[in-house]
Amino acid sequence: RLLDDNDGLQLGGELRQVTILMADIRGFSALSQQLGPEQCVKLLNNYFAAMTEVVQRFRGTVDEFVGDGILVIFGAPLSDKDDCDRAIACAVAMQLAIKDVNARNRADNLPEIAMGIGLNTGDVVAGNVGSEIRSKYGVVGHNVNLTGRIESCTVGGQILASPATIAAASTQVLSGDKVTVSLKGMGDAVALTEILGVGMPYDLVLPQPVDEWQVSKDQIQ
Amino acid sequence: RLLDDNDGLQLGGELRQVTILMADIRGFSALSQQLGPEQCVKLLNNYFAAMTEVVQRFRGTVDEFVGDGILVIFGAPLSDKDDCDRAIACAVAMQLAIKDVNARNRADNLPEIAMGIGLNTGDVVAGNVGSEIRSKYGVVGHNVNLTGRIESCTVGGQILASPATIAAASTQVLSGDKVTVSLKGMGDAVALTEILGVGMPYDLVLPQPVDEWQVSKDQIQ
């Protein structure tokens, strides 16, 4: 689902439990300085096109493209029981789709990219925000900001999820290392979970070295 | 000027020198947790409506509302000699307009807000970014990110500008203290300039205590 400007579903605001997915290209700022402007936009558009296709497949709502970042919501404006599961599966599928993005980048003489994804689950305020001239359906609040902070902890190719997302998942999650970080607005140190794969009905696993894979398999939750 | 989605001015990307203005409500995340969802959206919309009006007056391009943030570009898609001057004047006018926003907030039983603004000048890549289904005119690159970092150094009511913005200004700038910060991606410590007012033809000054005012007047550049 993609929302157009002036998608007037809710004029006021409402509290919604959602899973928020934020992705960006790691090191894009430095990358953009090495590229010509047309290459830079071509690279972004290869990436956005592929990611939008994946998000639609998992019925996420693309709320924003900001710079090289993508903000996707699962659970607003429409919610479903499997919002969190679809968000996790979408994150894995997005990482898998980077392979095709990089194949296209190579064909276009563009550098390869790596993406980081942060996942968080919780209440947000959803509604139409903006001015009379320009408004859009969007989400705001503490949990949106928190997702950005989680995403900023990722390295290329990584998915990190908050404890709330892991708790809300009903699908099997193949998890890797816990990454303990101290995040502004999240109190004490918090253990983020690295997500390596997701169980049925999605059945998606990130490629990884064989020895690491054996260790990870033992950690299936 | 406001840009709609699918404002198809430039399909490819181009390098543009622009002045970037980023504003946000200081402490909005905490504020949003104290407010009901409808109040939260009402507060945001009071604020966005007033700020959009000011931006239009100074012929800035509202590129984004993200959460409580506003990204405005001066110099793309159309550029003019006074892009930087209008950006500085716009920042001062936006801070002055917060008085009216807060009057309306009081009338609506909403809390008062304070806004921080960051200004930066330099090359960005401008073009239509997104997917086939949803694209928008936007700017990306190092200088956009840098503006966000400058903005994050502000306190409520404050405008901080990068050295590049001060150098590009041809209008008189009433400046306050220098704020020396170390910003990721900006090399060594950089001295940001606090902007308190702007000369003719704009002639706008932020209210401030009389004793500070005398000191500041001596600093007119």
PDB file of N, CA and C in Angstrom, chain A residues 109-143:
ATOM      1  N   ASN A 109      26.875   0.496 -14.013  1.00  0.00           N
ATOM      2  CA  ASN A 109      28.145   1.093 -13.591  1.00  0.00           C
ATOM      3  C   ASN A 109      28.023   1.934 -12.321  1.00  0.00           C
ATOM      4  N   LEU A 110      27.180   1.478 -11.431  1.00  0.00           N
ATOM      5  CA  LEU A 110      27.007   2.162 -10.146  1.00  0.00           C
ATOM      6  C   LEU A 110      27.600   1.289  -9.044  1.00  0.00           C
ATOM      7  N   PRO A 111      28.012   1.883  -7.940  1.00  0.00           N
ATOM      8  CA  PRO A 111      28.576   1.078  -6.851  1.00  0.00           C
ATOM      9  C   PRO A 111      27.504   0.208  -6.195  1.00  0.00           C
ATOM     10  N   GLU A 112      27.964  -0.860  -5.549  1.00  0.00           N
ATOM     11  CA  GLU A 112      27.037  -1.694  -4.791  1.00  0.00           C
ATOM     12  C   GLU A 112      26.686  -0.998  -3.476  1.00  0.00           C
ATOM     13  N   ILE A 113      25.534  -1.328  -2.951  1.00  0.00           N
ATOM     14  CA  ILE A 113      25.100  -0.707  -1.697  1.00  0.00           C
ATOM     15  C   ILE A 113      24.809  -1.782  -0.642  1.00  0.00           C
ATOM     16  N   ALA A 114      24.800  -1.340   0.601  1.00  0.00           N
ATOM     17  CA  ALA A 114      24.369  -2.200   1.706  1.00  0.00           C
ATOM     18  C   ALA A 114      23.405  -1.386   2.561  1.00  0.00           C
ATOM     19  N   MET A 115      22.394  -2.063   3.043  1.00  0.00           N
ATOM     20  CA  MET A 115      21.301  -1.369   3.742  1.00  0.00           C
ATOM     21  C   MET A 115      21.211  -1.865   5.181  1.00  0.00           C
ATOM     22  N   GLY A 116      20.871  -0.993   6.094  1.00  0.00           N
ATOM     23  CA  GLY A 116      20.555  -1.374   7.471  1.00  0.00           C
ATOM     24  C   GLY A 116      19.067  -1.176   7.719  1.00  0.00           C
ATOM     25  N   ILE A 117      18.477  -2.042   8.541  1.00  0.00           N
ATOM     26  CA  ILE A 117      17.042  -1.939   8.837  1.00  0.00           C
ATOM     27  C   ILE A 117      16.817  -1.991  10.344  1.00  0.00           C
ATOM     28  N   GLY A 118      16.023  -1.064  10.858  1.00  0.00           N
ATOM     29  CA  GLY A 118      15.592  -1.091  12.248  1.00  0.00           C
ATOM     30  C   GLY A 118      14.104  -1.392  12.327  1.00  0.00           C
ATOM     31  N   LEU A 119      13.724  -2.211  13.315  1.00  0.00           N
ATOM     32  CA  LEU A 119      12.310  -2.559  13.516  1.00  0.00           C
ATOM     33  C   LEU A 119      11.920  -2.229  14.952  1.00  0.00           C
ATOM     34  N   ASN A 120      10.743  -1.662  15.115  1.00  0.00           N
ATOM     35  CA  ASN A 120      10.238  -1.371  16.451  1.00  0.00           C
ATOM     36  C   ASN A 120       8.712  -1.470  16.429  1.00  0.00           C
ATOM     37  N   THR A 121       8.147  -1.822  17.583  1.00  0.00           N
ATOM     38  CA  THR A 121       6.700  -2.010  17.670  1.00  0.00           C
ATOM     39  C   THR A 121       6.161  -1.222  18.856  1.00  0.00           C
ATOM     40  N   GLY A 122       5.061  -0.536  18.657  1.00  0.00           N
ATOM     41  CA  GLY A 122       4.468   0.204  19.771  1.00  0.00           C
ATOM     42  C   GLY A 122       3.442   1.199  19.280  1.00  0.00           C
ATOM     43  N   ASP A 123       2.937   1.977  20.224  1.00  0.00           N
ATOM     44  CA  ASP A 123       1.913   2.954  19.882  1.00  0.00           C
ATOM     45  C   ASP A 123       2.516   4.163  19.180  1.00  0.00           C
ATOM     46  N   VAL A 124       1.828   4.644  18.175  1.00  0.00           N
ATOM     47  CA  VAL A 124       2.183   5.903  17.518  1.00  0.00           C
ATOM     48  C   VAL A 124       0.901   6.696  17.322  1.00  0.00           C
ATOM     49  N   VAL A 125       1.051   7.976  17.112  1.00  0.00           N
ATOM     50  CA  VAL A 125      -0.088   8.789  16.718  1.00  0.00           C
ATOM     51  C   VAL A 125      -0.121   8.832  15.200  1.00  0.00           C
ATOM     52  N   ALA A 126      -1.240   8.408  14.637  1.00  0.00           N
ATOM     53  CA  ALA A 126      -1.379   8.389  13.183  1.00  0.00           C
ATOM     54  C   ALA A 126      -2.470   9.374  12.780  1.00  0.00           C
ATOM     55  N   GLY A 127      -2.260  10.046  11.697  1.00  0.00           N
ATOM     56  CA  GLY A 127      -3.274  10.986  11.232  1.00  0.00           C
ATOM     57  C   GLY A 127      -2.753  11.809  10.080  1.00  0.00           C
ATOM     58  N   ASN A 128      -3.609  12.673   9.579  1.00  0.00           N
ATOM     59  CA  ASN A 128      -3.183  13.548   8.503  1.00  0.00           C
ATOM     60  C   ASN A 128      -2.485  14.761   9.091  1.00  0.00           C
ATOM     61  N   VAL A 129      -1.211  14.918   8.761  1.00  0.00           N
ATOM     62  CA  VAL A 129      -0.462  16.062   9.258  1.00  0.00           C
ATOM     63  C   VAL A 129       0.026  16.906   8.088  1.00  0.00           C
ATOM     64  N   GLY A 130       0.210  18.168   8.379  1.00  0.00           N
ATOM     65  CA  GLY A 130       0.668  19.084   7.352  1.00  0.00           C
ATOM     66  C   GLY A 130      -0.135  20.369   7.412  1.00  0.00           C
ATOM     67  N   SER A 131      -0.139  21.065   6.318  1.00  0.00           N
ATOM     68  CA  SER A 131      -0.876  22.315   6.243  1.00  0.00           C
ATOM     69  C   SER A 131      -2.082  22.114   5.336  1.00  0.00           C
ATOM     70  N   GLU A 132      -2.906  23.150   5.236  1.00  0.00           N
ATOM     71  CA  GLU A 132      -4.074  23.036   4.363  1.00  0.00           C
ATOM     72  C   GLU A 132      -3.669  22.746   2.928  1.00  0.00           C
ATOM     73  N   ILE A 133      -2.530  23.310   2.541  1.00  0.00           N
ATOM     74  CA  ILE A 133      -2.086  23.163   1.157  1.00  0.00           C
ATOM     75  C   ILE A 133      -1.483  21.794   0.901  1.00  0.00           C
ATOM     76  N   ARG A 134      -0.848  21.269   1.911  1.00  0.00           N
ATOM     77  CA  ARG A 134      -0.145  20.001   1.717  1.00  0.00           C
ATOM     78  C   ARG A 134      -0.230  19.176   2.982  1.00  0.00           C
ATOM     79  N   SER A 135      -0.979  18.112   2.949  1.00  0.00           N
ATOM     80  CA  SER A 135      -1.029  17.247   4.118  1.00  0.00           C
ATOM     81  C   SER A 135      -0.848  15.812   3.674  1.00  0.00           C
ATOM     82  N   LYS A 136      -0.498  14.978   4.609  1.00  0.00           N
ATOM     83  CA  LYS A 136      -0.303  13.566   4.282  1.00  0.00           C
ATOM     84  C   LYS A 136      -0.604  12.738   5.512  1.00  0.00           C
ATOM     85  N   TYR A 137      -0.964  11.498   5.286  1.00  0.00           N
ATOM     86  CA  TYR A 137      -1.143  10.562   6.372  1.00  0.00           C
ATOM     87  C   TYR A 137       0.238  10.195   6.888  1.00  0.00           C
ATOM     88  N   GLY A 138       0.452  10.323   8.171  1.00  0.00           N
ATOM     89  CA  GLY A 138       1.770  10.005   8.712  1.00  0.00           C
ATOM     90  C   GLY A 138       1.662   9.545  10.147  1.00  0.00           C
ATOM     91  N   VAL A 139       2.768   9.105  10.687  1.00  0.00           N
ATOM     92  CA  VAL A 139       2.817   8.684  12.075  1.00  0.00           C
ATOM     93  C   VAL A 139       3.892   9.479  12.802  1.00  0.00           C
ATOM     94  N   VAL A 140       3.617   9.809  14.043  1.00  0.00           N
ATOM     95  CA  VAL A 140       4.590  10.552  14.849  1.00  0.00           C
ATOM     96  C   VAL A 140       4.639   9.964  16.254  1.00  0.00           C
ATOM     97  N   GLY A 141       5.675  10.327  16.968  1.00  0.00           N
ATOM     98  CA  GLY A 141       5.788   9.961  18.371  1.00  0.00           C
ATOM     99  C   GLY A 141       7.091   9.262  18.693  1.00  0.00           C
ATOM    100  N   HIS A 142       7.225   9.037  19.983  1.00  0.00           N
ATOM    101  CA  HIS A 142       8.404   8.434  20.585  1.00  0.00           C
ATOM    102  C   HIS A 142       8.853   7.169  19.847  1.00  0.00           C
ATOM    103  N   ASN A 143       7.905   6.280  19.526  1.00  0.00           N
ATOM    104  CA  ASN A 143       8.289   5.001  18.918  1.00  0.00           C
ATOM    105  C   ASN A 143       8.825   5.143  17.497  1.00  0.00           C
TER     106      ASN A 143
END
